[in-house]
PDB file of C-alpha atoms in Angstrom:
ATOM      1  CA  MET A   1       0.824   2.909  16.235  1.00  0.00           C
ATOM      2  CA  THR A   2       3.189   2.387  13.337  1.00  0.00           C
ATOM      3  CA  THR A   3       4.804   5.672  13.594  1.00  0.00           C
ATOM      4  CA  ALA A   4       5.028   5.054  17.704  1.00  0.00           C
ATOM      5  CA  LEU A   5       6.455   1.807  16.815  1.00  0.00           C
ATOM      6  CA  GLU A   6       9.205   3.394  14.266  1.00  0.00           C
ATOM      7  CA  TRP A   7      10.157   5.941  16.696  1.00  0.00           C
ATOM      8  CA  PHE A   8      10.546   3.656  19.599  1.00  0.00           C
ATOM      9  CA  VAL A   9      13.119   1.453  17.490  1.00  0.00           C
ATOM     10  CA  ARG A  10      14.799   4.404  16.474  1.00  0.00           C
ATOM     11  CA  MET A  11      15.124   5.828  19.971  1.00  0.00           C
ATOM     12  CA  GLN A  12      16.590   2.220  21.045  1.00  0.00           C
ATOM     13  CA  ASP A  13      19.338   2.622  18.397  1.00  0.00           C
ATOM     14  CA  ASP A  14      22.760   3.541  19.977  1.00  0.00           C
ATOM     15  CA  ASN A  15      23.530   5.401  16.821  1.00  0.00           C
ATOM     16  CA  ALA A  16      20.564   7.840  17.125  1.00  0.00           C
ATOM     17  CA  SER A  17      21.922  11.297  16.822  1.00  0.00           C
ATOM     18  CA  ALA A  18      21.071  14.220  19.099  1.00  0.00           C
ATOM     19  CA  GLU A  19      19.053  15.677  16.013  1.00  0.00           C
ATOM     20  CA  ASP A  20      16.898  12.000  15.905  1.00  0.00           C
ATOM     21  CA  ARG A  21      16.191  12.696  19.441  1.00  0.00           C
ATOM     22  CA  ARG A  22      14.973  16.533  19.005  1.00  0.00           C
ATOM     23  CA  ARG A  23      12.784  15.255  16.199  1.00  0.00           C
ATOM     24  CA  PHE A  24      11.188  12.664  18.432  1.00  0.00           C
ATOM     25  CA  ALA A  25      10.639  15.065  20.937  1.00  0.00           C
ATOM     26  CA  ARG A  26       8.870  17.430  18.889  1.00  0.00           C
ATOM     27  CA  TRP A  27       6.527  14.367  17.389  1.00  0.00           C
ATOM     28  CA  ARG A  28       5.907  13.320  20.810  1.00  0.00           C
ATOM     29  CA  ASP A  29       4.777  16.670  22.159  1.00  0.00           C
ATOM     30  CA  ALA A  30       3.005  17.696  19.048  1.00  0.00           C
ATOM     31  CA  ASP A  31      -0.329  15.422  20.192  1.00  0.00           C
ATOM     32  CA  PRO A  32      -1.124  13.871  23.103  1.00  0.00           C
ATOM     33  CA  ALA A  33      -2.184  10.765  21.138  1.00  0.00           C
ATOM     34  CA  ASN A  34       1.434  10.437  20.139  1.00  0.00           C
ATOM     35  CA  ALA A  35       2.820  10.098  23.503  1.00  0.00           C
ATOM     36  CA  ALA A  36       0.060   7.491  24.229  1.00  0.00           C
ATOM     37  CA  ALA A  37       0.942   5.421  21.400  1.00  0.00           C
ATOM     38  CA  PHE A  38       4.542   5.531  22.218  1.00  0.00           C
ATOM     39  CA  THR A  39       3.667   4.392  25.791  1.00  0.00           C
ATOM     40  CA  ARG A  40       2.015   1.346  24.142  1.00  0.00           C
ATOM     41  CA  ALA A  41       4.905   0.645  21.912  1.00  0.00           C
ATOM     42  CA  LYS A  42       7.341   0.580  24.933  1.00  0.00           C
ATOM     43  CA  ALA A  43       4.444  -1.690  26.898  1.00  0.00           C
ATOM     44  CA  LEU A  44       4.739  -4.144  23.886  1.00  0.00           C
ATOM     45  CA  TRP A  45       8.624  -4.138  24.089  1.00  0.00           C
ATOM     46  CA  ASP A  46       8.559  -4.662  28.048  1.00  0.00           C
ATOM     47  CA  ARG A  47       6.072  -7.773  27.468  1.00  0.00           C
ATOM     48  CA  PHE A  48       8.422  -9.040  24.667  1.00  0.00           C
ATOM     49  CA  ASP A  49      11.130  -8.478  27.031  1.00  0.00           C
ATOM     50  CA  VAL A  50       9.476 -10.689  29.679  1.00  0.00           C
ATOM     51  CA  VAL A  51       8.788 -13.454  27.364  1.00  0.00           C
ATOM     52  CA  SER A  52      12.485 -13.483  25.943  1.00  0.00           C
ATOM     53  CA  GLU A  53      13.694 -13.991  29.830  1.00  0.00           C
ATOM     54  CA  GLN A  54      11.286 -16.613  30.201  1.00  0.00           C
ATOM     55  CA  LYS A  55      12.713 -18.637  27.072  1.00  0.00           C
ATOM     56  CA  GLU A  56      16.147 -17.834  28.245  1.00  0.00           C
ATOM     57  CA  GLY A  57      15.622 -19.456  31.462  1.00  0.00           C
ATOM     58  CA  ARG A  58      13.902 -22.378  30.163  1.00  0.00           C
ATOM     59  CA  ARG A  59      15.911 -23.201  27.142  1.00  0.00           C
ATOM     60  CA  GLY A  60      19.171 -21.080  27.195  1.00  0.00           C
ATOM     61  CA  VAL A  61      17.953 -19.314  24.416  1.00  0.00           C
ATOM     62  CA  ARG A  62      17.893 -15.396  24.358  1.00  0.00           C
ATOM     63  CA  LEU A  63      15.462 -14.052  21.565  1.00  0.00           C
ATOM     64  CA  ASP A  64      16.159 -10.372  20.112  1.00  0.00           C
ATOM     65  CA  ARG A  65      12.974  -8.670  21.452  1.00  0.00           C
ATOM     66  CA  ARG A  66      13.019  -6.119  18.808  1.00  0.00           C
ATOM     67  CA  LYS A  67      12.254  -8.602  16.218  1.00  0.00           C
ATOM     68  CA  LEU A  68       9.745 -10.246  18.144  1.00  0.00           C
ATOM     69  CA  LEU A  69       7.860  -6.810  18.649  1.00  0.00           C
ATOM     70  CA  LEU A  70       8.088  -5.684  15.238  1.00  0.00           C
ATOM     71  CA  GLY A  71       7.362  -9.057  13.735  1.00  0.00           C
ATOM     72  CA  GLY A  72       4.248  -9.437  15.750  1.00  0.00           C
ATOM     73  CA  VAL A  73       2.973  -5.916  15.022  1.00  0.00           C
ATOM     74  CA  ALA A  74       3.973  -6.400  11.367  1.00  0.00           C
ATOM     75  CA  ALA A  75       1.782  -9.868  11.402  1.00  0.00           C
ATOM     76  CA  GLY A  76      -1.133  -7.961  13.014  1.00  0.00           C
ATOM     77  CA  LEU A  77      -1.041  -5.172  10.390  1.00  0.00           C
ATOM     78  CA  ALA A  78      -0.804  -8.064   7.313  1.00  0.00           C
ATOM     79  CA  ALA A  79      -3.581  -9.916   8.715  1.00  0.00           C
ATOM     80  CA  GLY A  80      -5.733  -7.059   9.327  1.00  0.00           C
ATOM     81  CA  GLY A  81      -6.043  -7.629  13.146  1.00  0.00           C
ATOM     82  CA  GLY A  82      -8.851  -9.935  14.914  1.00  0.00           C
ATOM     83  CA  ALA A  83     -11.952  -7.740  14.991  1.00  0.00           C
ATOM     84  CA  GLY A  84     -11.247  -5.327  12.336  1.00  0.00           C
ATOM     85  CA  LEU A  85     -10.709  -8.345   9.817  1.00  0.00           C
ATOM     86  CA  ALA A  86     -14.529  -9.410  10.713  1.00  0.00           C
ATOM     87  CA  SER A  87     -15.675  -6.022   9.987  1.00  0.00           C
ATOM     88  CA  ARG A  88     -13.811  -5.635   6.374  1.00  0.00           C
ATOM     89  CA  PRO A  89     -16.360  -5.008   3.775  1.00  0.00           C
ATOM     90  CA  ASP A  90     -14.431  -6.809   1.450  1.00  0.00           C
ATOM     91  CA  LEU A  91     -14.229  -9.913   3.510  1.00  0.00           C
ATOM     92  CA  PHE A  92     -16.783 -11.631   1.323  1.00  0.00           C
ATOM     93  CA  ALA A  93     -16.394 -10.188  -1.749  1.00  0.00           C
ATOM     94  CA  ASP A  94     -17.410 -12.091  -5.130  1.00  0.00           C
ATOM     95  CA  HIS A  95     -13.758 -12.054  -6.985  1.00  0.00           C
ATOM     96  CA  ARG A  96     -10.641 -11.717  -5.145  1.00  0.00           C
ATOM     97  CA  THR A  97      -6.740 -11.887  -5.851  1.00  0.00           C
ATOM     98  CA  GLY A  98      -3.791 -12.896  -3.465  1.00  0.00           C
ATOM     99  CA  ILE A  99      -0.490 -10.918  -3.103  1.00  0.00           C
ATOM    100  CA  GLY A 100       1.174 -11.133  -6.440  1.00  0.00           C
ATOM    101  CA  GLU A 101      -1.792 -12.627  -8.467  1.00  0.00           C
ATOM    102  CA  ARG A 102      -3.390 -11.476 -11.317  1.00  0.00           C
ATOM    103  CA  ARG A 103      -6.701 -12.844 -12.590  1.00  0.00           C
ATOM    104  CA  THR A 104      -9.271 -12.366 -15.425  1.00  0.00           C
ATOM    105  CA  VAL A 105     -12.967 -12.100 -14.193  1.00  0.00           C
ATOM    106  CA  PRO A 106     -15.897 -12.612 -16.628  1.00  0.00           C
ATOM    107  CA  LEU A 107     -18.674 -10.296 -15.614  1.00  0.00           C
ATOM    108  CA  PRO A 108     -22.710 -10.325 -16.974  1.00  0.00           C
ATOM    109  CA  ASN A 109     -23.551  -8.568 -20.191  1.00  0.00           C
ATOM    110  CA  GLY A 110     -20.109  -9.263 -21.466  1.00  0.00           C
ATOM    111  CA  VAL A 111     -18.129  -7.250 -19.344  1.00  0.00           C
ATOM    112  CA  ARG A 112     -14.524  -8.566 -18.767  1.00  0.00           C
ATOM    113  CA  ALA A 113     -12.305  -7.438 -15.734  1.00  0.00           C
ATOM    114  CA  GLU A 114      -8.784  -8.154 -15.114  1.00  0.00           C
ATOM    115  CA  LEU A 115      -7.778  -7.715 -11.266  1.00  0.00           C
ATOM    116  CA  GLY A 116      -4.548  -7.026 -10.168  1.00  0.00           C
ATOM    117  CA  THR A 117      -2.474  -7.934  -7.192  1.00  0.00           C
ATOM    118  CA  ASP A 118      -4.237  -7.996  -3.578  1.00  0.00           C
ATOM    119  CA  SER A 119      -7.630  -6.803  -5.230  1.00  0.00           C
ATOM    120  CA  ALA A 120     -11.304  -7.503  -4.249  1.00  0.00           C
ATOM    121  CA  LEU A 121     -14.432  -7.038  -6.311  1.00  0.00           C
ATOM    122  CA  SER A 122     -18.183  -7.452  -5.898  1.00  0.00           C
ATOM    123  CA  LEU A 123     -21.473  -7.375  -8.347  1.00  0.00           C
ATOM    124  CA  ASP A 124     -23.479  -4.415  -6.977  1.00  0.00           C
ATOM    125  CA  GLY A 125     -27.247  -3.671  -7.862  1.00  0.00           C
ATOM    126  CA  PRO A 126     -29.890  -5.419  -9.746  1.00  0.00           C
ATOM    127  CA  THR A 127     -28.378  -5.511 -13.004  1.00  0.00           C
ATOM    128  CA  GLU A 128     -25.794  -7.523 -11.909  1.00  0.00           C
ATOM    129  CA  GLY A 129     -22.640  -6.598 -14.156  1.00  0.00           C
ATOM    130  CA  GLY A 130     -23.788  -3.194 -14.873  1.00  0.00           C
ATOM    131  CA  ARG A 131     -22.306  -2.055 -11.467  1.00  0.00           C
ATOM    132  CA  VAL A 132     -19.633  -3.536  -9.489  1.00  0.00           C
ATOM    133  CA  VAL A 133     -17.691  -2.250  -6.251  1.00  0.00           C
ATOM    134  CA  LEU A 134     -13.820  -2.287  -6.223  1.00  0.00           C
ATOM    135  CA  PHE A 135     -13.255  -2.605  -2.369  1.00  0.00           C
ATOM    136  CA  ARG A 136      -9.221  -2.656  -2.894  1.00  0.00           C
ATOM    137  CA  GLY A 137      -6.582  -2.870  -5.452  1.00  0.00           C
ATOM    138  CA  GLU A 138      -6.729  -2.492  -9.318  1.00  0.00           C
ATOM    139  CA  GLY A 139      -8.937  -3.388 -11.952  1.00  0.00           C
ATOM    140  CA  PHE A 140      -9.135  -2.939 -15.851  1.00  0.00           C
ATOM    141  CA  PHE A 141     -12.512  -3.156 -17.310  1.00  0.00           C
ATOM    142  CA  ASP A 142     -13.336  -3.989 -21.045  1.00  0.00           C
ATOM    143  CA  VAL A 143     -17.049  -2.802 -21.498  1.00  0.00           C
ATOM    144  CA  PRO A 144     -18.800  -3.800 -24.822  1.00  0.00           C
ATOM    145  CA  LEU A 145     -19.933  -1.039 -26.991  1.00  0.00           C
ATOM    146  CA  GLY A 146     -23.320   0.523 -25.694  1.00  0.00           C
ATOM    147  CA  GLN A 147     -23.215  -1.413 -22.460  1.00  0.00           C
ATOM    148  CA  PRO A 148     -23.690   0.837 -19.569  1.00  0.00           C
ATOM    149  CA  PHE A 149     -21.032   0.085 -16.693  1.00  0.00           C
ATOM    150  CA  THR A 150     -20.364   1.689 -13.350  1.00  0.00           C
ATOM    151  CA  VAL A 151     -17.327   1.149 -10.579  1.00  0.00           C
ATOM    152  CA  SER A 152     -17.756   2.427  -7.482  1.00  0.00           C
ATOM    153  CA  ALA A 153     -14.514   2.561  -5.525  1.00  0.00           C
ATOM    154  CA  GLY A 154     -14.578   4.212  -2.045  1.00  0.00           C
ATOM    155  CA  PRO A 155     -15.658   7.967  -2.630  1.00  0.00           C
ATOM    156  CA  VAL A 156     -15.203   7.587  -6.328  1.00  0.00           C
ATOM    157  CA  THR A 157     -18.022   6.484  -9.119  1.00  0.00           C
ATOM    158  CA  ALA A 158     -16.550   5.880 -12.587  1.00  0.00           C
ATOM    159  CA  GLN A 159     -19.707   5.646 -15.309  1.00  0.00           C
ATOM    160  CA  ALA A 160     -18.674   4.530 -18.809  1.00  0.00           C
ATOM    161  CA  ARG A 161     -20.321   3.000 -21.951  1.00  0.00           C
ATOM    162  CA  GLY A 162     -18.520   0.874 -24.192  1.00  0.00           C
ATOM    163  CA  THR A 163     -15.132   1.571 -23.296  1.00  0.00           C
ATOM    164  CA  ARG A 164     -11.773   0.283 -21.630  1.00  0.00           C
ATOM    165  CA  PHE A 165     -10.763   1.895 -18.512  1.00  0.00           C
ATOM    166  CA  ASP A 166      -8.554   1.175 -15.572  1.00  0.00           C
ATOM    167  CA  VAL A 167      -9.426   2.080 -11.619  1.00  0.00           C
ATOM    168  CA  LYS A 168      -6.906   1.654  -9.037  1.00  0.00           C
ATOM    169  CA  ARG A 169      -8.073   2.391  -5.337  1.00  0.00           C
ATOM    170  CA  ILE A 170      -5.360   2.471  -2.564  1.00  0.00           C
ATOM    171  CA  ASP A 171      -7.241   3.234   0.549  1.00  0.00           C
ATOM    172  CA  ASP A 172      -9.293   5.901  -0.468  1.00  0.00           C
ATOM    173  CA  ALA A 173      -6.920   7.481  -3.034  1.00  0.00           C
ATOM    174  CA  VAL A 174      -8.427   6.226  -6.461  1.00  0.00           C
ATOM    175  CA  THR A 175      -7.167   6.849 -10.204  1.00  0.00           C
ATOM    176  CA  VAL A 176      -9.051   6.275 -13.079  1.00  0.00           C
ATOM    177  CA  THR A 177      -7.534   6.135 -16.533  1.00  0.00           C
ATOM    178  CA  ALA A 178      -9.585   6.068 -19.844  1.00  0.00           C
ATOM    179  CA  GLU A 179      -7.488   3.753 -22.092  1.00  0.00           C
ATOM    180  CA  ALA A 180     -10.514   3.883 -24.966  1.00  0.00           C
ATOM    181  CA  GLN A 181     -13.446   6.351 -25.273  1.00  0.00           C
ATOM    182  CA  ALA A 182     -14.121   8.606 -22.339  1.00  0.00           C
ATOM    183  CA  VAL A 183     -15.246   7.879 -18.686  1.00  0.00           C
ATOM    184  CA  SER A 184     -17.384   9.939 -16.338  1.00  0.00           C
ATOM    185  CA  VAL A 185     -16.014  10.232 -12.695  1.00  0.00           C
ATOM    186  CA  GLU A 186     -17.537  11.895  -9.580  1.00  0.00           C
ATOM    187  CA  ALA A 187     -15.615  12.254  -6.457  1.00  0.00           C
ATOM    188  CA  ARG A 188     -17.843  12.716  -3.767  1.00  0.00           C
ATOM    189  CA  GLY A 189     -18.154  16.392  -2.719  1.00  0.00           C
ATOM    190  CA  PHE A 190     -17.069  17.661  -6.162  1.00  0.00           C
ATOM    191  CA  ALA A 191     -18.513  18.228  -9.485  1.00  0.00           C
ATOM    192  CA  PRO A 192     -18.596  15.312 -11.718  1.00  0.00           C
ATOM    193  CA  LEU A 193     -15.753  15.491 -14.836  1.00  0.00           C
ATOM    194  CA  THR A 194     -14.968  13.778 -17.976  1.00  0.00           C
ATOM    195  CA  VAL A 195     -11.775  11.617 -18.519  1.00  0.00           C
ATOM    196  CA  ALA A 196     -11.003  11.686 -22.039  1.00  0.00           C
ATOM    197  CA  GLN A 197      -9.189   9.041 -23.703  1.00  0.00           C
ATOM    198  CA  GLY A 198      -5.426   8.943 -22.878  1.00  0.00           C
ATOM    199  CA  TRP A 199      -6.231  10.822 -19.721  1.00  0.00           C
ATOM    200  CA  GLN A 200      -6.751  10.028 -16.020  1.00  0.00           C
ATOM    201  CA  ALA A 201      -8.508  11.405 -12.901  1.00  0.00           C
ATOM    202  CA  GLN A 202      -6.548  11.228  -9.745  1.00  0.00           C
ATOM    203  CA  CYS A 203      -8.676  11.363  -7.043  1.00  0.00           C
ATOM    204  CA  ASP A 204      -7.874  12.103  -3.014  1.00  0.00           C
ATOM    205  CA  PRO A 205     -10.398  12.691  -0.687  1.00  0.00           C
ATOM    206  CA  ALA A 206      -8.605  15.824   0.793  1.00  0.00           C
ATOM    207  CA  ARG A 207      -8.752  17.962  -2.647  1.00  0.00           C
ATOM    208  CA  PRO A 208     -10.833  18.113  -5.940  1.00  0.00           C
ATOM    209  CA  PRO A 209      -9.860  15.412  -8.711  1.00  0.00           C
ATOM    210  CA  VAL A 210      -6.984  16.270 -10.791  1.00  0.00           C
ATOM    211  CA  LEU A 211      -6.825  15.653 -14.599  1.00  0.00           C
ATOM    212  CA  ALA A 212      -3.780  14.777 -16.087  1.00  0.00           C
ATOM    213  CA  THR A 213      -2.434  12.817 -19.264  1.00  0.00           C
ATOM    214  CA  ALA A 214      -2.013   9.332 -18.785  1.00  0.00           C
ATOM    215  CA  ASP A 215       1.333   7.117 -19.845  1.00  0.00           C
ATOM    216  CA  LEU A 216      -0.987   4.156 -21.072  1.00  0.00           C
ATOM    217  CA  ALA A 217       1.801   2.082 -21.109  1.00  0.00           C
ATOM    218  CA  THR A 218       2.952   2.561 -17.714  1.00  0.00           C
ATOM    219  CA  VAL A 219      -0.725   2.121 -16.383  1.00  0.00           C
ATOM    220  CA  ALA A 220      -1.342  -1.024 -18.324  1.00  0.00           C
ATOM    221  CA  ALA A 221       2.248  -2.689 -17.026  1.00  0.00           C
ATOM    222  CA  TRP A 222       0.963  -4.765 -14.376  1.00  0.00           C
ATOM    223  CA  ARG A 223      -1.110  -6.612 -16.529  1.00  0.00           C
ATOM    224  CA  GLN A 224       2.178  -8.029 -18.129  1.00  0.00           C
ATOM    225  CA  ASP A 225       3.478  -8.574 -14.758  1.00  0.00           C
ATOM    226  CA  ARG A 226       5.631  -5.627 -14.725  1.00  0.00           C
ATOM    227  CA  ILE A 227       5.778  -2.565 -12.339  1.00  0.00           C
ATOM    228  CA  VAL A 228       7.152   0.575 -14.114  1.00  0.00           C
ATOM    229  CA  PHE A 229       8.166   3.789 -12.339  1.00  0.00           C
ATOM    230  CA  ARG A 230       8.725   7.042 -14.043  1.00  0.00           C
ATOM    231  CA  ASP A 231      10.350   9.692 -11.476  1.00  0.00           C
ATOM    232  CA  THR A 232       8.119   8.267  -8.757  1.00  0.00           C
ATOM    233  CA  PRO A 233       8.791   9.846  -5.207  1.00  0.00           C
ATOM    234  CA  LEU A 234      10.418   6.852  -3.232  1.00  0.00           C
ATOM    235  CA  PRO A 235       7.738   6.433  -0.669  1.00  0.00           C
ATOM    236  CA  ARG A 236       5.026   6.067  -3.607  1.00  0.00           C
ATOM    237  CA  ALA A 237       7.388   3.318  -5.330  1.00  0.00           C
ATOM    238  CA  VAL A 238       7.840   1.410  -2.051  1.00  0.00           C
ATOM    239  CA  ALA A 239       4.011   1.489  -1.282  1.00  0.00           C
ATOM    240  CA  GLU A 240       3.399   0.024  -4.613  1.00  0.00           C
ATOM    241  CA  LEU A 241       5.997  -2.699  -4.154  1.00  0.00           C
ATOM    242  CA  GLU A 242       4.290  -3.178  -0.987  1.00  0.00           C
ATOM    243  CA  ARG A 243       1.307  -4.663  -2.813  1.00  0.00           C
ATOM    244  CA  TYR A 244       3.247  -7.391  -4.567  1.00  0.00           C
ATOM    245  CA  ARG A 245       4.762  -8.910  -1.276  1.00  0.00           C
ATOM    246  CA  ARG A 246       3.487 -10.091   2.039  1.00  0.00           C
ATOM    247  CA  GLY A 247       4.339  -8.175   5.223  1.00  0.00           C
ATOM    248  CA  ARG A 248       4.993  -4.297   5.679  1.00  0.00           C
ATOM    249  CA  ILE A 249       7.836  -2.018   3.948  1.00  0.00           C
ATOM    250  CA  VAL A 250       8.219   0.991   6.770  1.00  0.00           C
ATOM    251  CA  LEU A 251      10.449   3.720   5.805  1.00  0.00           C
ATOM    252  CA  LEU A 252      12.322   5.478   8.345  1.00  0.00           C
ATOM    253  CA  GLY A 253      13.464   9.128   8.096  1.00  0.00           C
ATOM    254  CA  SER A 254      11.654  12.116   6.168  1.00  0.00           C
ATOM    255  CA  ASP A 255      14.560  12.485   4.027  1.00  0.00           C
ATOM    256  CA  LEU A 256      13.942   9.351   1.981  1.00  0.00           C
ATOM    257  CA  GLN A 257      11.200  11.453   0.291  1.00  0.00           C
ATOM    258  CA  ARG A 258      13.559  13.529  -1.791  1.00  0.00           C
ATOM    259  CA  HIS A 259      14.545  10.211  -3.825  1.00  0.00           C
ATOM    260  CA  SER A 260      12.777   9.156  -7.203  1.00  0.00           C
ATOM    261  CA  VAL A 261      12.592   6.075  -9.013  1.00  0.00           C
ATOM    262  CA  THR A 262      12.948   5.602 -12.646  1.00  0.00           C
ATOM    263  CA  ALA A 263      12.878   1.889 -13.370  1.00  0.00           C
ATOM    264  CA  ALA A 264      10.882  -1.261 -14.473  1.00  0.00           C
ATOM    265  CA  PHE A 265      10.684  -4.529 -12.344  1.00  0.00           C
ATOM    266  CA  ASP A 266       9.332  -8.059 -12.430  1.00  0.00           C
ATOM    267  CA  ALA A 267       6.074  -7.925 -10.420  1.00  0.00           C
ATOM    268  CA  ARG A 268       6.720 -11.452  -9.398  1.00  0.00           C
ATOM    269  CA  ARG A 269      10.134 -10.605  -7.944  1.00  0.00           C
ATOM    270  CA  ALA A 270       9.268  -7.556  -5.587  1.00  0.00           C
ATOM    271  CA  ASP A 271      11.779  -8.343  -3.131  1.00  0.00           C
ATOM    272  CA  ALA A 272      14.478  -8.487  -5.518  1.00  0.00           C
ATOM    273  CA  ALA A 273      13.123  -4.817  -6.623  1.00  0.00           C
ATOM    274  CA  LEU A 274      14.145  -3.806  -3.106  1.00  0.00           C
ATOM    275  CA  ASP A 275      17.618  -4.749  -3.488  1.00  0.00           C
ATOM    276  CA  ILE A 276      18.125  -3.268  -6.969  1.00  0.00           C
ATOM    277  CA  LEU A 277      16.937   0.088  -5.351  1.00  0.00           C
ATOM    278  CA  SER A 278      19.200  -0.192  -2.651  1.00  0.00           C
ATOM    279  CA  GLU A 279      22.089  -0.363  -5.033  1.00  0.00           C
ATOM    280  CA  ALA A 280      21.050   2.571  -7.175  1.00  0.00           C
ATOM    281  CA  LEU A 281      19.828   4.994  -4.321  1.00  0.00           C
ATOM    282  CA  PRO A 282      21.670   5.979  -1.060  1.00  0.00           C
ATOM    283  CA  ILE A 283      19.258   3.594   0.757  1.00  0.00           C
ATOM    284  CA  ARG A 284      19.632   0.610   3.486  1.00  0.00           C
ATOM    285  CA  VAL A 285      17.090  -2.208   3.296  1.00  0.00           C
ATOM    286  CA  THR A 286      16.867  -4.214   6.410  1.00  0.00           C
ATOM    287  CA  ARG A 287      14.873  -7.593   6.779  1.00  0.00           C
ATOM    288  CA  LEU A 288      14.026  -7.769  10.201  1.00  0.00           C
ATOM    289  CA  THR A 289      11.591 -10.639   9.869  1.00  0.00           C
ATOM    290  CA  PRO A 290       9.741 -12.163   6.923  1.00  0.00           C
ATOM    291  CA  LEU A 291       6.861  -9.768   7.291  1.00  0.00           C
ATOM    292  CA  LEU A 292       8.712  -6.388   8.177  1.00  0.00           C
ATOM    293  CA  THR A 293      11.431  -4.623   6.126  1.00  0.00           C
ATOM    294  CA  LEU A 294      12.882  -1.198   7.156  1.00  0.00           C
ATOM    295  CA  VAL A 295      14.273   1.091   4.647  1.00  0.00           C
ATOM    296  CA  ARG A 296      16.528   4.105   5.760  1.00  0.00           C
ATOM    297  CA  ALA A 297      18.906   6.428   4.513  1.00  0.00           C
ATOM    298  CA  ALA A 298      22.630   4.679   3.881  1.00  0.00           C
TER     299      ALA A 298
END
């Protein structure tokens, strides 16, 4: 629905080019589901148009239906949406952090966990402390020497004994980084692998896990309220900034993928980071509502 909304907004823009309209037509015709989603976006638009006309007749105020539409959808996305919210497995997690919050959580058996922004964690299993579930977000785990400990994060399981390691879960993409000692990582459907100290396993459900050397300072930056990017693709950088602020950041245009970001920001000022990026890169940032920001080529 978000992609259909982006296309609908773009097609309402008088400055939309002929190429934009050709690309829209290709997207719409590529899948019947795309056309259906576009129709739903138009229905929402028309509904808000009726609301704006009613309000104009009652109070003489003309509302911007584009902002109403986008703001309403963004609010739904930010809240998780009615029935979807009730079915979220992290709703009753033992430990949670809010947007921009960072908190240390003492676990049984001497294990210490530090949770990053917008994260949720629960104890799991009879050992209570020997196994936890990371529903979303990021956690750093300091495990006493000799103590077995397991973190489940979606399709990935990380097992360690007396070590320090970081687990980051965004949807079902999981990254496990070993700061000290080694961590055993198993992604569902693939053979287990060992992540040595200073390395990380990048796990995506669509492909086998990838081992890579880790920049430990960059991985640990969030624990000092910093966000560090090193030659990071713009879409990935924006997705990370989105974790530190309320609402959605929507990128308009596939050409934005060619830009990369190398910078460090204060995690407590994610909105200011967007402004800095707009000065350093040929992009334009438009805040339509407190819950919806658009990023497009300048």
